[in-house]
Tab-separated table of C-alpha atoms in Angstrom:
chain	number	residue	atom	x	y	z
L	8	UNK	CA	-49.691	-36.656	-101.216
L	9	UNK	CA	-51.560	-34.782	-103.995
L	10	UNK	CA	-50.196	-35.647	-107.222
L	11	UNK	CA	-49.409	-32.878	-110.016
L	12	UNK	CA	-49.994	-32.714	-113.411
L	13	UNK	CA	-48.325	-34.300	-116.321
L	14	UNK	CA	-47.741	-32.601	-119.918
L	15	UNK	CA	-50.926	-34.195	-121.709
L	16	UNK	CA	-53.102	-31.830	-119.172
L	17	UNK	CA	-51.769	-28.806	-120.447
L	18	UNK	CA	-55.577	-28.955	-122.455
L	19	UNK	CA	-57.406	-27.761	-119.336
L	20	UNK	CA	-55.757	-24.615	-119.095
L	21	UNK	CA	-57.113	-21.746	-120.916
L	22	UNK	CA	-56.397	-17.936	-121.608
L	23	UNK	CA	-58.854	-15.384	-119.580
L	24	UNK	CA	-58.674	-12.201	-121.439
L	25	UNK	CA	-58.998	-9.427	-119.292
L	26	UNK	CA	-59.142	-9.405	-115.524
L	27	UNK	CA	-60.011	-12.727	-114.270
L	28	UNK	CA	-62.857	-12.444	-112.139
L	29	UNK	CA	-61.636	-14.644	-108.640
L	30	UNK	CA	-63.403	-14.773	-105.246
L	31	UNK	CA	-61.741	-15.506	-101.571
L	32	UNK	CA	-63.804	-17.186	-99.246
L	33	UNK	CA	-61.954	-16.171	-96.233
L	34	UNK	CA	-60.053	-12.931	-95.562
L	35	UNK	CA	-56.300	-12.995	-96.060
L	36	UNK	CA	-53.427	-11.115	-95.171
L	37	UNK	CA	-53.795	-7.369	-96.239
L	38	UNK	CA	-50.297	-7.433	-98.735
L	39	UNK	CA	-52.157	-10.729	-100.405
L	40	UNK	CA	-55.540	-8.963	-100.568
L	41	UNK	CA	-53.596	-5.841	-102.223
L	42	UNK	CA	-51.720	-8.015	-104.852
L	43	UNK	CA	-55.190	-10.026	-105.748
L	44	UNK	CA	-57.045	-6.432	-106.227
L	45	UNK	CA	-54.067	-4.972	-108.403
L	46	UNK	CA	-53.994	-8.346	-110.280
L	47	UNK	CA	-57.491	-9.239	-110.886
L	48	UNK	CA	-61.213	-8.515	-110.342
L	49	UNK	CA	-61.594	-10.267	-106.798
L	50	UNK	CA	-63.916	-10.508	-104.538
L	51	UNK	CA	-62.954	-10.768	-100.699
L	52	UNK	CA	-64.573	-11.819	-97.960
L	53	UNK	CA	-64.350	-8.858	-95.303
L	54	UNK	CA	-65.843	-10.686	-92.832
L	55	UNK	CA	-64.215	-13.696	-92.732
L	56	UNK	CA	-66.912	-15.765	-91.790
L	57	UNK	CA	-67.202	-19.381	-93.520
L	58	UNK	CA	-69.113	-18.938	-96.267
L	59	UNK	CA	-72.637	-20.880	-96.599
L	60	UNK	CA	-73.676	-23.737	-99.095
L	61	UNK	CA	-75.598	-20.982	-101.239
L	62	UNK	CA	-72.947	-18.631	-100.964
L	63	UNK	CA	-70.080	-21.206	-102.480
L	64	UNK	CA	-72.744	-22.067	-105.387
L	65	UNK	CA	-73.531	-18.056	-106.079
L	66	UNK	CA	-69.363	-17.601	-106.100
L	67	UNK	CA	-69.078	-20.189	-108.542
L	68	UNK	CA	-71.279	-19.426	-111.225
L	69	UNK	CA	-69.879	-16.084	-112.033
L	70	UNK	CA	-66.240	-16.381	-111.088
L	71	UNK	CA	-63.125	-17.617	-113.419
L	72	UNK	CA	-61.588	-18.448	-110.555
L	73	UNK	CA	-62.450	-19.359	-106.680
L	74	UNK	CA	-59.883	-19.353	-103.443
L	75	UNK	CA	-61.074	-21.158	-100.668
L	76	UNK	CA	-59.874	-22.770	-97.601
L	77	UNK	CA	-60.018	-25.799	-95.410
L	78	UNK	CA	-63.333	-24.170	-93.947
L	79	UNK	CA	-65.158	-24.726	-97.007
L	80	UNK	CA	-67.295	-27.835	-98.556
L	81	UNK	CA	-66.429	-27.579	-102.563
L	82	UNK	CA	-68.599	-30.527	-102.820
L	83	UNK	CA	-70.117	-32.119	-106.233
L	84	UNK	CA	-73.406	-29.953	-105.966
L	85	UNK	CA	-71.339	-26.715	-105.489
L	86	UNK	CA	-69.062	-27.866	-108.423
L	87	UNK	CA	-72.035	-29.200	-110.712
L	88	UNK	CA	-73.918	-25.686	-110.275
L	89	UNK	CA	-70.374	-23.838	-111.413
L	90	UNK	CA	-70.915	-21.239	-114.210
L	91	UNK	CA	-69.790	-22.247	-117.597
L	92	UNK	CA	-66.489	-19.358	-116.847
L	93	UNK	CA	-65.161	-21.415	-114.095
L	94	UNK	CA	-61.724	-23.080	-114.408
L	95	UNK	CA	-60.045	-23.185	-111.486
L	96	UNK	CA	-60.404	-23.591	-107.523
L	97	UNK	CA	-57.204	-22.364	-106.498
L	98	UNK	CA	-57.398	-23.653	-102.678
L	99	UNK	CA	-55.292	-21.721	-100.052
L	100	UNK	CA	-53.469	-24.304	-97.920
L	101	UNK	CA	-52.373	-27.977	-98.688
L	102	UNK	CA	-55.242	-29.756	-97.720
L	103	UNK	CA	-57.398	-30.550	-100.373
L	104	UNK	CA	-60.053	-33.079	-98.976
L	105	UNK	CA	-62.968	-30.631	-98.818
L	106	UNK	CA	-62.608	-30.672	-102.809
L	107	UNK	CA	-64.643	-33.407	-104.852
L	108	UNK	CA	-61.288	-33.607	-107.311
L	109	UNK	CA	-63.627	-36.086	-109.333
L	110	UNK	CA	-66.285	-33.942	-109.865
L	111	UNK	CA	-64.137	-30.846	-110.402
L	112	UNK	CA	-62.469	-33.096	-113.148
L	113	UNK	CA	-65.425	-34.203	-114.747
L	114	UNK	CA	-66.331	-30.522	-115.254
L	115	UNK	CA	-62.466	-29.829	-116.279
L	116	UNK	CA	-61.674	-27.388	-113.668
L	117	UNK	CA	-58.193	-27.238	-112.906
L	118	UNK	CA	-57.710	-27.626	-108.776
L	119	UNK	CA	-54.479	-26.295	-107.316
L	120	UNK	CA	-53.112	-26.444	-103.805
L	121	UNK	CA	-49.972	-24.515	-101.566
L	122	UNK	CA	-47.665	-27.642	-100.638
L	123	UNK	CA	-44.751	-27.018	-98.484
L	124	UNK	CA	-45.061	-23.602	-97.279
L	125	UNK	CA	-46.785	-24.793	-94.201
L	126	UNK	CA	-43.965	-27.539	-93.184
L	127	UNK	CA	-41.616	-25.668	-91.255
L	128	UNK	CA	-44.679	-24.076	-88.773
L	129	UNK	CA	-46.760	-27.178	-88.334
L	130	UNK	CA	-43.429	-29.145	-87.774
L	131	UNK	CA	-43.033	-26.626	-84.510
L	132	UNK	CA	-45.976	-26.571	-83.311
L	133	UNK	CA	-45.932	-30.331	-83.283
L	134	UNK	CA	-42.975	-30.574	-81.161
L	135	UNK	CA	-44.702	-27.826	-78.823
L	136	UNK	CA	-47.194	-30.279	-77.886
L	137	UNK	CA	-45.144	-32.588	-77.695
L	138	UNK	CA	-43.347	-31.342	-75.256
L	139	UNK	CA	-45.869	-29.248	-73.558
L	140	UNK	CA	-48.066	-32.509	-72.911
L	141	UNK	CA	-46.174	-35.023	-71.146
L	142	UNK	CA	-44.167	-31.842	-69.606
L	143	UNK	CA	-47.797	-30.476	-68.314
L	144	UNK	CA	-46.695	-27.147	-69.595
L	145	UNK	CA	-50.914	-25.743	-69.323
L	146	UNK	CA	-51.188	-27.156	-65.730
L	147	UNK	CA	-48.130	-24.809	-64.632
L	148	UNK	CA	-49.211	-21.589	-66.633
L	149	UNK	CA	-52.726	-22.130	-65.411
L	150	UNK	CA	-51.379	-22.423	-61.894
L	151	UNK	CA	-49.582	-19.017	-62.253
L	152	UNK	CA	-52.472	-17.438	-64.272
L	153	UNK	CA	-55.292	-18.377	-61.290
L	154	UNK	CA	-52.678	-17.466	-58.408
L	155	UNK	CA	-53.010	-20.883	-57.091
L	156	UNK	CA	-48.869	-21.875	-57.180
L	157	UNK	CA	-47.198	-21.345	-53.686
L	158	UNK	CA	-43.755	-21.759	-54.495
L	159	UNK	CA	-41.170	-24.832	-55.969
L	160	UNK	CA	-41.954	-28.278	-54.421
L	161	UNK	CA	-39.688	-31.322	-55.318
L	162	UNK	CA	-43.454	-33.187	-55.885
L	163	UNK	CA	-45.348	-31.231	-57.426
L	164	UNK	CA	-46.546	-30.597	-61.360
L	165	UNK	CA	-44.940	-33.983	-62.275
L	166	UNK	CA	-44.614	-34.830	-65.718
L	167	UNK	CA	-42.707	-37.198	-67.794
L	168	UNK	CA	-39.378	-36.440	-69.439
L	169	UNK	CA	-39.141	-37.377	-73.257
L	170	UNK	CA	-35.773	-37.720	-74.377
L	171	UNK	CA	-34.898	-41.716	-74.491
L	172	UNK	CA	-38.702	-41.918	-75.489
L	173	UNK	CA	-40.192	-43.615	-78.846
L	174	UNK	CA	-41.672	-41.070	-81.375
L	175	UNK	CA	-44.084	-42.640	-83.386
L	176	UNK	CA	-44.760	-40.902	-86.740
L	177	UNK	CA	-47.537	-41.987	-89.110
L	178	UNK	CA	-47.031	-40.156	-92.384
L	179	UNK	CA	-43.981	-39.084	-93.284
L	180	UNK	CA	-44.148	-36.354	-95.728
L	181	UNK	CA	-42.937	-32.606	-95.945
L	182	UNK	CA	-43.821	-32.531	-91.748
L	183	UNK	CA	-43.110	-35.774	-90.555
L	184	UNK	CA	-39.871	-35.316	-91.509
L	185	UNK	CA	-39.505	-32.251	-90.406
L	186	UNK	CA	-40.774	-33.104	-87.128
L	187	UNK	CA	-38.449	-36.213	-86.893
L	188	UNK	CA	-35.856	-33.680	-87.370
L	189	UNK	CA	-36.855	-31.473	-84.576
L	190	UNK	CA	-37.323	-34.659	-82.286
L	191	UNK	CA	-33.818	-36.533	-82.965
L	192	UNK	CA	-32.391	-33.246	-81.188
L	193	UNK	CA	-34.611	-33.652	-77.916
L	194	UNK	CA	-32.905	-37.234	-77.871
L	195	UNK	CA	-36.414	-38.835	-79.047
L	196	UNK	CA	-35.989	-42.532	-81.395
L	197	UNK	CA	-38.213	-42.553	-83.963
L	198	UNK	CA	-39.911	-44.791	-85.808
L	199	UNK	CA	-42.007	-44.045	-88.863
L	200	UNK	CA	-45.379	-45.428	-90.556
L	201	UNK	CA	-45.490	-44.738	-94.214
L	202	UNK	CA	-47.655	-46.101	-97.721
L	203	UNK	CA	-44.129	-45.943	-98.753
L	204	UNK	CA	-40.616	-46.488	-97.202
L	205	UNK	CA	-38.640	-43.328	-97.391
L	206	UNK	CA	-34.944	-44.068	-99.412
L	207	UNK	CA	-32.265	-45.692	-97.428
L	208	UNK	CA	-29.998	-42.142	-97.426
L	209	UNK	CA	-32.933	-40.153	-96.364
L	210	UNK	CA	-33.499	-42.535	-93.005
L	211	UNK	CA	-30.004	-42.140	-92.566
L	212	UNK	CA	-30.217	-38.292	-92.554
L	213	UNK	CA	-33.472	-38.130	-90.791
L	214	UNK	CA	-32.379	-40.679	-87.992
L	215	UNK	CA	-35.156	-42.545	-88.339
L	216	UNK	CA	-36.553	-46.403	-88.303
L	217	UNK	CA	-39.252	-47.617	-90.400
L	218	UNK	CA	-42.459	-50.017	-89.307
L	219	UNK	CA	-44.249	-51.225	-92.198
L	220	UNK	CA	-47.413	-52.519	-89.604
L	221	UNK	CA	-49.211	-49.693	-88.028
L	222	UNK	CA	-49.952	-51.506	-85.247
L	223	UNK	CA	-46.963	-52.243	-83.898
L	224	UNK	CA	-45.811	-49.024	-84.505
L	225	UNK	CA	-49.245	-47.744	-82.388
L	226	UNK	CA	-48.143	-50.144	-79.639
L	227	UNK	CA	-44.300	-49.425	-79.709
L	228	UNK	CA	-44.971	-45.832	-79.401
L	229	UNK	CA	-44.395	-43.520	-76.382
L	230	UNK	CA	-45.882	-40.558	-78.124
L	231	UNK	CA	-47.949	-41.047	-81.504
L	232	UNK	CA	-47.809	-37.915	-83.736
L	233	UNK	CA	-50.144	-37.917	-86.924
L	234	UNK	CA	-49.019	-36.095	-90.257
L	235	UNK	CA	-51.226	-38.010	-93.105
L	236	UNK	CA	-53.552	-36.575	-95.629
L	237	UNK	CA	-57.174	-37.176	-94.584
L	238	UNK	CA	-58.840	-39.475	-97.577
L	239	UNK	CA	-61.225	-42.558	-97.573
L	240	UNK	CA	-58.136	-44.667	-96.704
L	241	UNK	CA	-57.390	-42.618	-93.368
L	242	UNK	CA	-60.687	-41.679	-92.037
L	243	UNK	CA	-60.413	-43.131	-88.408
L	244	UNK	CA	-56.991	-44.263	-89.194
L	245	UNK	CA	-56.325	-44.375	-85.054
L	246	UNK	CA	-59.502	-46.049	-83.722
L	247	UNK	CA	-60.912	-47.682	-80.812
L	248	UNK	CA	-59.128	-50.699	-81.500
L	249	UNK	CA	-55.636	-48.765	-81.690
L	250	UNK	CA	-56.216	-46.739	-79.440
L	251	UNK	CA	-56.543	-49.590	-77.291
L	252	UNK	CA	-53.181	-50.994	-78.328
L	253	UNK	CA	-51.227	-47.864	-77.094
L	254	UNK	CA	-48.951	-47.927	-73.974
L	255	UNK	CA	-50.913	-47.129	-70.724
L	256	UNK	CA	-48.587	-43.698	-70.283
L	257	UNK	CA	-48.482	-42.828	-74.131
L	258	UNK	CA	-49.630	-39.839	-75.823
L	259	UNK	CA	-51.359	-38.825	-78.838
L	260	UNK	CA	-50.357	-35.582	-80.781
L	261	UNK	CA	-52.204	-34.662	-84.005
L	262	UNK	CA	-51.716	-31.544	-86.007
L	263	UNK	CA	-53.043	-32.725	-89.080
L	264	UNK	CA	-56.579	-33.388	-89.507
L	265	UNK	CA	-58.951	-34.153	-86.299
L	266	UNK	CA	-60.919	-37.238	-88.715
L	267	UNK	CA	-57.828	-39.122	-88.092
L	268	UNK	CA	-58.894	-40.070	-85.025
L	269	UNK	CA	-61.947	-41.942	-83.727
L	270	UNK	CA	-62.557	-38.703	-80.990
L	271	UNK	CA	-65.015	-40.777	-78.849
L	272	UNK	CA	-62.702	-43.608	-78.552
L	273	UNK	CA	-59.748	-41.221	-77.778
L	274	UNK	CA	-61.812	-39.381	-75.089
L	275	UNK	CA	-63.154	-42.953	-73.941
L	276	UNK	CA	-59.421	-43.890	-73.083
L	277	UNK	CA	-58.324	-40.333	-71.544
L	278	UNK	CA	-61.261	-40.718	-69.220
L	279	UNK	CA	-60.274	-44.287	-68.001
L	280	UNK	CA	-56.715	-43.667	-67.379
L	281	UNK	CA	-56.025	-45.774	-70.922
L	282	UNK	CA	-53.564	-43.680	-72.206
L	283	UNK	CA	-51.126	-40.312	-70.706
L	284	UNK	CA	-52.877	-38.258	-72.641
L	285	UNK	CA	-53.326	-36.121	-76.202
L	286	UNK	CA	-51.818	-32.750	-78.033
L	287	UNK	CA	-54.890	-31.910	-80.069
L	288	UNK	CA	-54.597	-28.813	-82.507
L	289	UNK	CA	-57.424	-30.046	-84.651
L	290	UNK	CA	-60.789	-31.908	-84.214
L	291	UNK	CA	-63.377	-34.123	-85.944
L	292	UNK	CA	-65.833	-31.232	-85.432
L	293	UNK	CA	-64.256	-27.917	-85.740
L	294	UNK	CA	-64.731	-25.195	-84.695
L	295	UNK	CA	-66.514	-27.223	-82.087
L	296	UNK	CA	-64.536	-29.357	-79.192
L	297	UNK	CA	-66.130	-31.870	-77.566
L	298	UNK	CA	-66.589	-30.565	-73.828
L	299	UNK	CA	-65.597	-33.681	-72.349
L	300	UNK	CA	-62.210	-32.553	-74.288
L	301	UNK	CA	-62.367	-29.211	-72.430
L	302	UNK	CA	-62.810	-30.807	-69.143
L	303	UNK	CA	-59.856	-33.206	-69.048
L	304	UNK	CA	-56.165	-32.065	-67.315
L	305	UNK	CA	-54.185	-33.869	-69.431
L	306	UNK	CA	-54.961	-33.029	-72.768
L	307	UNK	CA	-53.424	-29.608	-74.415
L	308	UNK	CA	-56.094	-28.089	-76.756
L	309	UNK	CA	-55.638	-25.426	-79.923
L	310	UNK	CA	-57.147	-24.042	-82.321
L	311	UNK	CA	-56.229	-25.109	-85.399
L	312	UNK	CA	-52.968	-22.773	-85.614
L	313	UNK	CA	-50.403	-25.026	-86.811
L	314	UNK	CA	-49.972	-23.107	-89.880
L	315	UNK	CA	-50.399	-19.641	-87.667
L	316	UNK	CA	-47.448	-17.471	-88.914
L	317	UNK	CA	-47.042	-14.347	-90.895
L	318	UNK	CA	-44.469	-15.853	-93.010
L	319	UNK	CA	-46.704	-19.504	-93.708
L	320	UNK	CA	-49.983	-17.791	-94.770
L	321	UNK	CA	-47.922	-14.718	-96.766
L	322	UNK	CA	-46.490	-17.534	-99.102
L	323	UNK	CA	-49.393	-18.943	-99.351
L	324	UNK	CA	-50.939	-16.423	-100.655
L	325	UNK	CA	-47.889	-15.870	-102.879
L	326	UNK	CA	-48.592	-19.576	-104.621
L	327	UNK	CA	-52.509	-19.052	-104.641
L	328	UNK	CA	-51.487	-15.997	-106.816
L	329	UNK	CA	-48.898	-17.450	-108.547
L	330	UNK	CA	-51.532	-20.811	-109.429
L	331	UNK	CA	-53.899	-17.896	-111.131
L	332	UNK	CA	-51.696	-15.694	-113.164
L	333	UNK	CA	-50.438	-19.225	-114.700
L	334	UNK	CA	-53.898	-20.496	-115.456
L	335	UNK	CA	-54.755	-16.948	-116.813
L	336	UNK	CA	-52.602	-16.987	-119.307
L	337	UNK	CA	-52.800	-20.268	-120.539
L	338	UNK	CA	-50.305	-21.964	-118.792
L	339	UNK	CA	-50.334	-25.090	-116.601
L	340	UNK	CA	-50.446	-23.619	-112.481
L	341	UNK	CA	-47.483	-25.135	-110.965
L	342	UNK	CA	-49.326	-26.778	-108.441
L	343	UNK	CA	-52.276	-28.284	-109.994
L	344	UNK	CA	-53.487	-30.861	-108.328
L	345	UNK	CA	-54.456	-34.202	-110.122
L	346	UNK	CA	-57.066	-36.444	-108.546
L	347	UNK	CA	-56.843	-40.381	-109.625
L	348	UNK	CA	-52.878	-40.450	-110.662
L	349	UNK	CA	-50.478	-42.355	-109.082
């Protein structure tokens, strides 16, 4: 998890005086838009179409302060053409892997992130697929919705139940264990991949067993649900050759990052019958899904809304906020982001 900062840092904040000038890359809810153009001299995206290469490199060399989102590359280039006024990327969401943290370092800009206010969605929306796949939840609705069901059968729409099953969690974090929450009251065991183990008392709390090898864990597993950061160290962390370890009627949910997974191995498998079948609410090329994706029955497909709610993207706007007025007046944002600390 992204580390914060520690007192000896306090040197990379700095006093704007005036209005800092801060531009959004992607349009946000209307009561965060209000409080940004009553707070400072913003810029919004109206819109709210990804912004281009050139158009992340204009932002940056006139603002004090740019907000953007998963959706944008804030690579070295961007950051190395950055106006001398720049001094902070305050990112909207948790996810800070489309930030070169090194580069925005070297050039002292302060990053900051909005950890935890995303848990509580992305937790249930991880348990919907979870139950929604093996319970072939799309396959009924789609029946109803193309007029094709003709009444109850006792053999018919078939799916698997999953209380007594094994929950595999890799990454356990804010939502992993709020998801192994959620799952310990549909009667799912689970069993937990981590860097590091979580504290005796918290297993105890959380219900839950720990597997320091991944690959047994991948292989124990009756559904596999991923909540890691994306980094260097998880790029293809599930990959042909895991994917080839999983039970022949196991299932793959990942809410987290779509890079996780090795996508043509994954599809590979769910053509051939390898595995029961995947929960996918993010993908290796988004917005774009693989159309062999598309054309499979027993895979459950969304578009990136884990972190879809009102109250989620309000407070996240809320910290994003909250990470500028600190930084504007000299302080130290309360969650700055530190790249390289353990």
């Amino acid at each position: 998890m992204p580390q914060h900062a520690r007192p000896q840092d306090l040197r990379l904040a700095r006093r704007v005086d005036g209005k800092p000038r801060v531009v959004v890359t992607r349009r946000l809810l209307p009561e965060t838009q209000r409080r940004m153009a009553e707070l400072f001299e913003v810029t919004l995206n109206a819109e709210d179409r990804p912004m281009s290469h050139d158009a992340l490199i204009e932002a940056v060399r006139e603002a004090h302060v740019l907000v953007p989102t998963v959706t944008d590359r804030i690579d070295a280039d961007v950051i190395a053409k950055a106006g001398p006024n720049l001094g902070l990327i305050a990112n909207f969401g948790a996810g800070i892997e489309h930030i070169d943290l090194a580069a925005a370092r070297a050039r002292k800009i302060i990053v900051t992130n909005t950890p935890g206010v995303f848990t509580e969605d992305t937790a249930d929306m991880t348990m919907a697929l979870i139950i929604s796949v093996p319970r072939r939840l799309t396959d009924g609705e789609r029946e109803i919705r193309e007029g094709t069901w003709d009444g109850w059968s006792p053999s018919t729409l078939l799916g698997h139940r999953i209380a007594g099953k094994v929950l595999g969690i890799v990454g356990m974090g804010r939502i992993g264990q709020a998801v192994a929450l959620r799952a310990r009251a549909f009667g799912l065991a689970v069993v937990y991949h981590n860097r590091h183990r979580l504290p005796q008392a918290l297993e105890d709390h959380l219900g839950v067993r720990y597997e320091p090898d991944l690959d047994r864990l991948v292989q124990e597993a009756d559904i596999l649900s991923l909540h890691c950061p994306l980094n260097a160290g998880t790029h293809h962390l599930i990959d042909a050759r895991r994917i080839a370890m999983m039970k022949r009627e196991a299932y793959v949910v990942n809410t987290s990052r779509g890079e996780l997974i090795e996508e043509s191995a994954l599809i590979a498998a769910l053509e051939a019958g390898a595995i029961g079948g995947a929960g996918l609410d993010v993908f290796a090329h988004e917005p774009e899904a693989d159309p062999r994706l598309k054309r499979l029955p027993n895979v459950v497909l969304l578009p990136h809304m884990g972190s879809a709610t009102f109250e989620g993207r309000l407070a996240s706007g809320d910290k994003v906020i909250a990470n500028i007025r600190f930084w504007a007046d000299g302080h130290r944002p309360p969650d700055q982001v530190i790249e390289g600390w353990a």
